[in-house]
């Protein structure tokens, strides 16, 4: 992907969202101690954020269809900044909880609208790669941003992390204004018509696959630290190194997922889900061997996030006449999968099946997704689906495309 200022601005926004979503996981003990609440109570800050994403994604998208895409993305970055500013000045747990919910409302709409805008900034055959470029900011956040925010919170206080994230939000707003072209609204405001699109079998199937794919990832990732400490008896430093290695795998996987999804979305999903099943199966068998952990965790990270670009593009294609709403709802589906995966892994622990069974549960979930893709490939269309369409380019972007180039479907 050549240097594209618009994609860079979107990626910076994704980076900021990634940091604000995941940093509190490392700050929970500090926050709980400072606000005089228990760790489980502080953990509700993360659950509230995820719930806000699920609710806010369709709500924000449906109510902003007539707003210019550039203006909307800047406004969403403004909500992000406001929420983090409120978190930075929070003097009570209740205020911090409200701040987290406010912040979450930008998440789904930013990634949903941003994915469609990213796809409109490049030729048809490179759209999955453009989406992957935006999501690269999210993966880098796990490698750099989250550890940095955790360090700052431990040494400077947890509020310092939110002040820093707020500054990143202001920078994102400026970058988006300077880097993105004037992108007109693409909706006539008919919310009922857009919601009707979500009822198509093909769209529902794509959303369900996102839930399954993210569940397979978070069934194990949610408990990776206790798995490594309990199964391999690894030191805290080793666990930290494995988390960084996993983040690097996410970054590589995101790039590979975008690259190969531009060739074939379904083939990329098939290979990735099959790989994820095998890797998690091997991890369940070899997790007690410290030497086996680094390569398996790195490969697991690659397979996990190689799913994201093709899943996002699959939904955008299935709902080509309402891609913003479907794309935003898909982000909500991803967060729903996070919650389901965490609950599944927790249930395995609660029933006393052991750490290896958590990885087996993740492998089984990925295998279910693989079967779903293979079945969907045998029935490419359903009675409620429309023929595949291209995601509309803005007038400015269409001028950049060669007149002789025939628009192609994202399939």
XYZ file of N, CA and C in Angstrom, residues 195-401:
621
model
N -31.718 -0.609 7.930
C -31.912 -1.720 8.863
C -32.404 -2.970 8.146
N -33.203 -2.771 7.092
C -33.712 -3.903 6.328
C -32.576 -4.692 5.688
N -31.520 -3.984 5.312
C -30.362 -4.648 4.704
C -29.755 -5.661 5.675
N -29.761 -5.317 6.971
C -29.177 -6.217 7.967
C -29.966 -7.511 8.118
N -31.182 -7.543 7.592
C -31.988 -8.754 7.694
C -31.707 -9.782 6.622
N -30.876 -9.463 5.649
C -30.549 -10.431 4.605
C -29.750 -11.599 5.182
N -30.033 -12.763 4.677
C -29.329 -13.942 5.159
C -27.830 -13.845 5.001
N -27.377 -13.299 3.871
C -25.934 -13.203 3.616
C -25.256 -12.247 4.603
N -25.930 -11.134 4.932
C -25.371 -10.175 5.880
C -25.346 -10.772 7.284
N -26.456 -11.400 7.685
C -26.503 -12.024 9.006
C -25.450 -13.114 9.142
N -25.248 -13.865 8.052
C -24.223 -14.906 8.079
C -22.829 -14.328 8.251
N -22.550 -13.203 7.573
C -21.242 -12.561 7.689
C -21.032 -12.026 9.107
N -22.084 -11.435 9.694
C -21.975 -10.931 11.063
C -21.773 -12.067 12.059
N -22.499 -13.163 11.854
C -22.348 -14.317 12.747
C -20.934 -14.889 12.668
N -20.363 -14.886 11.468
C -19.002 -15.396 11.311
C -18.003 -14.514 12.065
N -18.251 -13.204 12.094
C -17.393 -12.308 12.862
C -17.463 -12.644 14.347
N -18.669 -12.901 14.846
C -18.824 -13.266 16.257
C -18.047 -14.547 16.564
N -18.171 -15.530 15.693
C -17.482 -16.810 15.909
C -15.972 -16.631 15.844
N -15.498 -15.885 14.835
C -14.058 -15.699 14.666
C -13.427 -14.978 15.846
N -14.063 -13.907 16.329
C -13.501 -13.182 17.463
C -13.633 -13.992 18.756
N -14.677 -14.809 18.853
C -14.817 -15.684 20.026
C -13.654 -16.671 20.103
N -13.274 -17.225 18.953
C -12.153 -18.169 18.929
C -10.871 -17.512 19.424
N -10.704 -16.260 19.068
C -9.504 -15.527 19.480
C -9.512 -15.232 20.979
N -10.636 -14.704 21.502
C -10.663 -14.213 22.877
C -10.978 -15.295 23.901
N -11.401 -16.474 23.449
C -11.560 -17.575 24.393
C -10.241 -17.848 25.104
N -9.146 -17.754 24.358
C -7.826 -18.048 24.913
C -7.104 -16.774 25.339
N -7.172 -15.709 24.503
C -6.389 -14.500 24.775
C -6.774 -13.847 26.099
N -8.048 -13.908 26.460
C -8.483 -13.302 27.716
C -7.740 -13.886 28.905
N -7.354 -15.146 28.815
C -6.728 -15.836 29.943
C -5.281 -16.226 29.668
N -4.655 -15.529 28.711
C -3.294 -15.917 28.334
C -2.314 -15.769 29.492
N -2.457 -14.716 30.300
C -1.523 -14.529 31.417
C -1.640 -15.655 32.443
N -2.833 -15.976 32.949
C -2.899 -17.105 33.898
C -2.539 -18.440 33.260
N -2.794 -18.602 31.956
C -2.403 -19.840 31.277
C -0.892 -20.011 31.323
N -0.170 -18.950 30.951
C 1.288 -19.031 30.921
C 1.866 -19.175 32.327
N 1.291 -18.453 33.285
C 1.811 -18.550 34.654
C 1.499 -19.903 35.274
N 0.306 -20.443 34.957
C -0.105 -21.693 35.580
C 0.425 -22.933 34.884
N 0.455 -22.902 33.540
C 0.857 -24.096 32.794
C 2.360 -24.199 32.635
N 3.013 -23.077 32.328
C 4.461 -23.113 32.082
C 5.256 -22.603 33.272
N 4.555 -22.070 34.289
C 5.212 -21.483 35.462
C 6.199 -20.395 35.037
N 5.782 -19.614 34.034
C 6.652 -18.580 33.488
C 6.689 -17.369 34.411
N 7.765 -16.605 34.290
C 7.907 -15.381 35.071
C 7.026 -14.284 34.478
N 6.840 -13.218 35.250
C 6.046 -12.093 34.767
C 6.695 -11.461 33.540
N 8.032 -11.417 33.537
C 8.740 -10.860 32.383
C 8.497 -11.677 31.128
N 8.455 -13.002 31.277
C 8.199 -13.867 30.122
C 6.783 -13.656 29.602
N 5.827 -13.515 30.511
C 4.439 -13.273 30.099
C 4.333 -11.968 29.322
N 5.006 -10.931 29.825
C 4.991 -9.638 29.134
C 5.586 -9.756 27.741
N 6.700 -10.483 27.639
C 7.339 -10.676 26.337
C 6.420 -11.427 25.382
N 5.686 -12.401 25.891
C 4.768 -13.159 25.036
C 3.599 -12.283 24.565
N 3.157 -11.363 25.406
C 2.091 -10.454 24.998
C 2.568 -9.525 23.883
N 3.803 -9.060 23.995
C 4.364 -8.226 22.926
C 4.509 -9.045 21.644
N 4.966 -10.286 21.782
C 5.123 -11.164 20.623
C 3.774 -11.429 19.968
N 2.760 -11.610 20.795
C 1.412 -11.813 20.264
C 0.950 -10.570 19.508
N 1.243 -9.391 20.053
C 0.895 -8.152 19.373
C 1.597 -8.016 18.038
N 2.852 -8.438 17.972
C 3.569 -8.417 16.692
C 2.920 -9.371 15.696
N 2.471 -10.531 16.200
C 1.767 -11.469 15.339
C 0.476 -10.877 14.809
N -0.247 -10.127 15.649
C -1.470 -9.460 15.198
C -1.176 -8.500 14.050
N -0.077 -7.762 14.175
C 0.286 -6.788 13.145
C 0.596 -7.484 11.825
N 1.386 -8.552 11.884
C 1.716 -9.302 10.677
C 0.457 -9.931 10.079
N -0.383 -10.508 10.942
C -1.603 -11.150 10.467
C -2.554 -10.172 9.809
N -2.672 -8.977 10.369
C -3.528 -7.955 9.773
C -3.064 -7.606 8.359
N -1.753 -7.468 8.175
C -1.198 -7.155 6.855
C -1.451 -8.309 5.873
N -1.185 -9.533 6.332
C -1.384 -10.686 5.453
C -2.862 -10.873 5.111
N -3.745 -10.660 6.099
C -5.167 -10.798 5.849
C -5.664 -9.833 4.792
N -5.189 -8.582 4.849
C -5.572 -7.612 3.838
C -5.010 -7.942 2.472
N -3.766 -8.409 2.446
C -3.106 -8.718 1.179
C -3.812 -9.858 0.445
N -4.114 -10.928 1.176
C -4.703 -12.097 0.525
C -6.212 -11.962 0.332
N -6.881 -11.174 1.170
C -8.317 -10.969 0.983
C -8.605 -10.195 -0.296
N -7.648 -9.383 -0.764
C -7.825 -8.696 -2.036
C -7.850 -9.685 -3.200
N -7.319 -10.875 -2.986
C -7.352 -11.920 -4.008
C -8.596 -12.791 -3.857
N -8.896 -13.186 -2.627
C -10.093 -13.996 -2.386
C -10.448 -13.923 -0.912
N -11.617 -13.352 -0.607
C -12.058 -13.235 0.779
C -12.315 -14.608 1.392
N -13.085 -15.441 0.696
C -13.454 -16.741 1.254
C -12.253 -17.664 1.419
N -11.340 -17.646 0.457
C -10.157 -18.505 0.571
C -9.286 -18.065 1.756
N -9.179 -16.752 1.953
C -8.402 -16.242 3.082
C -9.021 -16.668 4.406
N -10.343 -16.579 4.500
C -11.022 -17.004 5.721
C -10.855 -18.499 5.965
N -10.942 -19.293 4.903
C -10.803 -20.740 5.033
C -9.431 -21.121 5.567
N -8.397 -20.583 4.939
C -7.024 -20.901 5.354
C -6.759 -20.411 6.778
N -7.230 -19.202 7.089
C -6.950 -18.613 8.398
C -7.658 -19.362 9.521
N -8.926 -19.685 9.333
C -9.663 -20.418 10.372
C -9.108 -21.822 10.568
N -8.715 -22.472 9.465
C -8.100 -23.793 9.587
C -6.780 -23.697 10.353
N -5.985 -22.673 10.029
C -4.705 -22.480 10.718
C -4.921 -22.196 12.196
N -5.910 -21.364 12.511
C -6.177 -21.025 13.912
C -6.582 -22.268 14.700
N -7.385 -23.132 14.088
C -7.795 -24.375 14.759
C -6.587 -25.246 15.076
N -5.709 -25.412 14.094
C -4.531 -26.273 14.275
C -3.576 -25.685 15.310
N -3.345 -24.373 15.232
C -2.406 -23.725 16.153
C -2.887 -23.840 17.596
N -4.184 -23.586 17.831
C -4.708 -23.680 19.190
C -4.725 -25.125 19.684
N -4.930 -26.077 18.771
C -4.849 -27.482 19.155
C -3.429 -27.832 19.605
N -2.431 -27.385 18.834
C -1.029 -27.617 19.213
C -0.693 -26.931 20.526
N -1.247 -25.723 20.716
C -0.977 -24.980 21.943
C -1.527 -25.731 23.158
N -2.686 -26.361 23.002
C -3.269 -27.121 24.112
C -2.403 -28.325 24.480
N -1.744 -28.894 23.475
C -0.916 -30.082 23.701
C 0.480 -29.744 24.219
N 0.970 -28.521 23.903
C 2.370 -28.178 24.184
C 2.533 -26.979 25.097
N 1.431 -26.492 25.731
C 1.539 -25.264 26.506
C 2.436 -25.390 27.735
N 2.676 -26.600 28.197
C 3.559 -26.767 29.353
C 5.034 -26.712 28.984
N 5.326 -26.692 27.681
C 6.711 -26.602 27.215
C 7.040 -25.146 26.905
N 7.881 -24.547 27.731
C 8.195 -23.126 27.599
C 8.765 -22.795 26.232
N 9.589 -23.675 25.683
C 10.228 -23.407 24.390
C 9.219 -23.360 23.253
N 8.096 -24.035 23.405
C 7.097 -24.071 22.339
C 6.203 -22.837 22.342
N 6.161 -22.119 23.457
C 5.236 -20.997 23.582
C 5.504 -19.867 22.586
N 6.767 -19.377 22.444
C 6.981 -18.227 21.563
C 6.530 -18.432 20.117
N 6.965 -19.518 19.423
C 6.511 -19.653 18.035
C 5.008 -19.858 17.911
N 4.410 -20.628 18.829
C 2.974 -20.867 18.746
C 2.179 -19.590 19.013
N 2.610 -18.792 19.965
C 1.898 -17.555 20.290
C 2.021 -16.556 19.149
N 3.193 -16.496 18.526
C 3.371 -15.595 17.387
C 2.475 -16.014 16.221
N 2.467 -17.316 15.916
C 1.606 -17.816 14.837
C 0.131 -17.649 15.178
N -0.194 -17.825 16.433
C -1.574 -17.631 16.881
C -2.009 -16.177 16.662
N -1.114 -15.231 16.960
C -1.414 -13.823 16.715
C -1.637 -13.544 15.234
N -0.819 -14.135 14.386
C -0.971 -13.947 12.936
C -2.334 -14.453 12.475
N -2.678 -15.674 12.879
C -3.947 -16.258 12.446
C -5.141 -15.487 13.002
N -5.014 -14.984 14.231
C -6.127 -14.288 14.868
C -6.535 -13.037 14.097
N -5.564 -12.204 13.742
C -5.925 -10.928 13.129
C -5.914 -10.974 11.613
N -5.445 -12.062 11.024
C -5.617 -12.215 9.579
C -7.092 -12.375 9.233
N -7.913 -12.665 10.246
C -9.354 -12.787 10.042
C -10.038 -11.434 9.852
N -9.486 -10.375 10.444
C -10.223 -9.112 10.550
C -10.506 -8.455 9.199
N -9.488 -8.230 8.314
C -9.807 -7.577 7.035
C -10.819 -8.348 6.188
N -10.663 -9.678 5.997
C -11.666 -10.378 5.185
C -13.048 -10.395 5.818
N -13.136 -10.473 7.148
C -14.442 -10.432 7.795
C -15.117 -9.082 7.573
N -14.342 -8.001 7.686
C -14.907 -6.670 7.497
C -15.343 -6.470 6.045
N -14.518 -6.895 5.115
C -14.843 -6.741 3.700
C -16.032 -7.614 3.322
N -16.130 -8.802 3.913
C -17.245 -9.700 3.617
C -18.581 -9.048 3.975
N -18.631 -8.389 5.125
C -19.858 -7.712 5.542
C -20.144 -6.513 4.640
N -19.115 -5.725 4.323
C -19.300 -4.561 3.464
C -19.810 -4.968 2.085
N -19.372 -6.109 1.601
C -19.815 -6.607 0.299
C -21.253 -7.094 0.356
N -21.575 -7.849 1.397
C -22.925 -8.394 1.521
C -23.970 -7.298 1.671
N -23.563 -6.153 2.233
C -24.491 -5.036 2.430
C -23.975 -3.817 1.675
N -23.741 -3.988 0.374
C -23.110 -2.933 -0.413
C -23.943 -1.666 -0.506
N -25.273 -1.762 -0.351
C -26.102 -0.564 -0.419
C -26.322 0.069 0.953
N -25.737 -0.487 1.982
C -25.726 0.131 3.314
C -24.443 -0.277 4.032
N -23.280 -0.031 3.413
C -22.033 -0.557 3.963
C -21.620 0.087 5.280
N -21.974 1.379 5.481
C -21.567 2.043 6.709
C -22.215 1.401 7.928
N -23.529 1.179 7.858
C -24.231 0.565 8.978
C -23.752 -0.859 9.212
N -23.678 -1.658 8.155
C -23.257 -3.048 8.304
C -21.834 -3.144 8.834
N -20.962 -2.271 8.346
C -19.577 -2.279 8.796
C -19.474 -1.916 10.269
N -20.264 -0.908 10.695
C -20.257 -0.517 12.104
C -20.821 -1.624 12.985
N -21.912 -2.241 12.544
C -22.501 -3.336 13.310
C -21.526 -4.502 13.400
N -20.711 -4.689 12.376
C -19.718 -5.755 12.397
C -18.689 -5.532 13.508
N -18.358 -4.254 13.771
C -17.455 -3.956 14.887
C -18.131 -4.336 16.204
N -19.439 -4.064 16.298
C -20.176 -4.507 17.473
C -20.180 -6.019 17.598
N -20.295 -6.704 16.456
C -20.257 -8.168 16.464
C -18.908 -8.678 16.952
N -17.856 -7.974 16.583
C -16.509 -8.348 17.033
C -16.423 -8.240 18.559
N -16.978 -7.154 19.113
C -16.962 -6.987 20.568
C -17.873 -7.996 21.259
N -18.991 -8.346 20.619
C -19.853 -9.392 21.166
C -19.100 -10.717 21.215
N -18.324 -10.990 20.158
C -17.502 -12.187 20.142
C -16.471 -12.180 21.262
N -15.918 -10.991 21.556
C -14.980 -10.869 22.677
C -15.626 -11.349 23.972
N -16.851 -10.853 24.200
C -17.547 -11.191 25.441
C -17.881 -12.683 25.501
N -18.332 -13.236 24.372
C -18.690 -14.654 24.343
C -17.451 -15.523 24.550
N -16.352 -15.149 23.892
C -15.122 -15.912 24.052
C -14.622 -15.889 25.482
N -14.658 -14.709 26.103
C -14.220 -14.605 27.500
C -15.109 -15.447 28.406
N -16.422 -15.437 28.135
C -17.345 -16.233 28.948
C -17.103 -17.726 28.753
N -16.821 -18.133 27.512
C -16.562 -19.540 27.228
C -15.303 -20.010 27.947
N -14.246 -19.216 27.847
C -13.011 -19.571 28.548
C -13.204 -19.604 30.050
N -13.985 -18.647 30.575
C -14.256 -18.621 32.007
C -15.053 -19.836 32.449
N -15.986 -20.273 31.612
C -16.775 -21.454 31.944
C -15.901 -22.700 31.997
N -14.959 -22.796 31.075
C -14.042 -23.937 31.076
C -13.253 -23.985 32.378
N -12.798 -22.810 32.826
C -12.047 -22.743 34.085
C -12.958 -23.095 35.262
N -14.186 -22.537 35.253
C -15.112 -22.754 36.370
C -15.468 -24.223 36.544
N -15.557 -24.960 35.428
C -15.894 -26.378 35.506
C -14.671 -27.251 35.780
N -13.495 -26.634 35.934
C -12.306 -27.361 36.338
C -11.678 -28.236 35.271
N -11.861 -27.861 33.983
C -11.303 -28.675 32.902
C -9.818 -28.413 32.661
N -9.258 -27.348 33.234
C -7.835 -27.087 33.076
C -7.546 -26.114 31.950
N -6.309 -25.612 31.948
C -5.912 -24.605 30.972
C -5.889 -25.141 29.546
N -5.468 -26.384 29.388
C -5.398 -26.954 28.036
C -6.771 -26.978 27.377
N -7.812 -27.170 28.173
C -9.163 -27.226 27.629
C -9.614 -25.868 27.089
N -9.035 -24.774 27.608
C -9.380 -23.441 27.097
C -8.943 -23.326 25.647
N -7.700 -23.762 25.367
C -7.204 -23.725 23.993
C -8.011 -24.654 23.093
N -8.420 -25.802 23.630
C -9.256 -26.724 22.851
C -10.601 -26.078 22.511
N -11.162 -25.345 23.474
C -12.437 -24.655 23.221
C -12.263 -23.610 22.126
N -11.141 -22.892 22.142
C -10.870 -21.910 21.099
C -10.700 -22.569 19.740
N -9.994 -23.713 19.725
C -9.802 -24.442 18.470
C -11.141 -24.932 17.916
N -12.006 -25.412 18.796
C -13.319 -25.902 18.360
C -14.165 -24.765 17.795
N -14.077 -23.588 18.414
C -14.836 -22.439 17.926
C -14.359 -22.020 16.541
N -13.034 -22.001 16.349
C -12.492 -21.664 15.028
C -12.921 -22.691 13.993
N -12.988 -23.962 14.393
C -13.407 -25.013 13.465
C -14.872 -24.833 13.058
N -15.703 -24.394 13.986
C -17.109 -24.104 13.654
C -17.168 -23.003 12.595
N -16.331 -21.971 12.765
C -16.276 -20.912 11.764
C -15.831 -21.426 10.410
N -14.865 -22.342 10.412
C -14.383 -22.926 9.157
C -15.498 -23.677 8.434
N -16.245 -24.473 9.169
C -17.366 -25.213 8.568
C -18.390 -24.246 7.990
N -18.639 -23.146 8.700
C -19.612 -22.162 8.222
C -19.168 -21.537 6.906
N -17.873 -21.219 6.790
C -17.354 -20.635 5.547
C -17.476 -21.628 4.398
N -17.140 -22.883 4.653
C -17.222 -23.897 3.605
C -18.662 -24.117 3.148
N -19.591 -24.099 4.098
C -21.003 -24.260 3.730
C -21.487 -23.051 2.948
N -21.113 -21.850 3.393
C -21.524 -20.629 2.690
C -20.969 -20.594 1.281
N -19.787 -21.178 1.091
C -19.189 -21.196 -0.246
C -19.977 -22.055 -1.220
N -20.724 -23.025 -0.715
C -21.539 -23.880 -1.580
C -22.853 -23.209 -1.957
N -23.241 -22.197 -1.156
C -24.486 -21.466 -1.425
C -24.170 -19.971 -1.431
N -23.530 -19.485 -2.494
C -23.014 -18.117 -2.520
C -24.070 -17.046 -2.431
N -25.319 -17.340 -2.804
C -26.378 -16.340 -2.756
C -27.564 -16.886 -1.989
N -28.331 -15.991 -1.411
C -29.568 -16.393 -0.760
C -30.686 -15.541 -1.310
N -31.896 -15.930 -1.004
C -33.053 -15.291 -1.621
C -33.191 -13.838 -1.280
N -32.639 -13.404 -0.137
C -32.791 -12.015 0.231
C -31.627 -11.154 -0.160
N -30.560 -11.721 -0.677
C -29.357 -10.953 -0.978
C -29.440 -10.316 -2.332
N -28.746 -9.232 -2.462
C -28.639 -8.537 -3.728
C -27.337 -8.940 -4.402
N -27.218 -8.771 -5.694
C -25.973 -9.087 -6.351
C -24.841 -8.261 -5.781
N -23.630 -8.812 -5.740
C -22.496 -8.079 -5.207
C -22.331 -6.758 -5.942
N -22.049 -5.724 -5.155
C -21.851 -4.404 -5.713
C -20.543 -3.843 -5.213
N -20.069 -2.841 -5.886
C -18.866 -2.170 -5.428
C -19.236 -1.133 -4.403
N -18.324 -0.830 -3.502
C -18.522 0.242 -2.551
C -18.321 1.547 -3.297
N -19.296 2.486 -3.237
C -19.208 3.683 -4.037
C -18.029 4.554 -3.661
N -17.357 5.043 -4.670
C -16.284 5.987 -4.446
C -16.848 7.385 -4.343
N -16.177 8.240 -3.578
C -16.584 9.625 -3.546
C -16.222 10.269 -4.875
N -16.847 11.432 -5.227
C -16.534 12.069 -6.499
C -15.061 12.380 -6.650
N -14.442 12.824 -5.539
C -13.026 13.177 -5.650
C -12.175 11.950 -5.949
N -12.503 10.814 -5.264
C -11.698 9.615 -5.440
C -11.916 8.994 -6.807
N -13.137 9.114 -7.333
C -13.407 8.490 -8.619
C -12.634 9.174 -9.729
N -12.267 10.439 -9.518
C -11.474 11.130 -10.528
C -10.076 10.538 -10.633
N -9.663 9.930 -9.508
C -8.305 9.384 -9.504
C -8.236 8.036 -10.203
N -9.383 7.396 -10.399
C -9.392 6.080 -11.035
C -9.373 6.231 -12.540
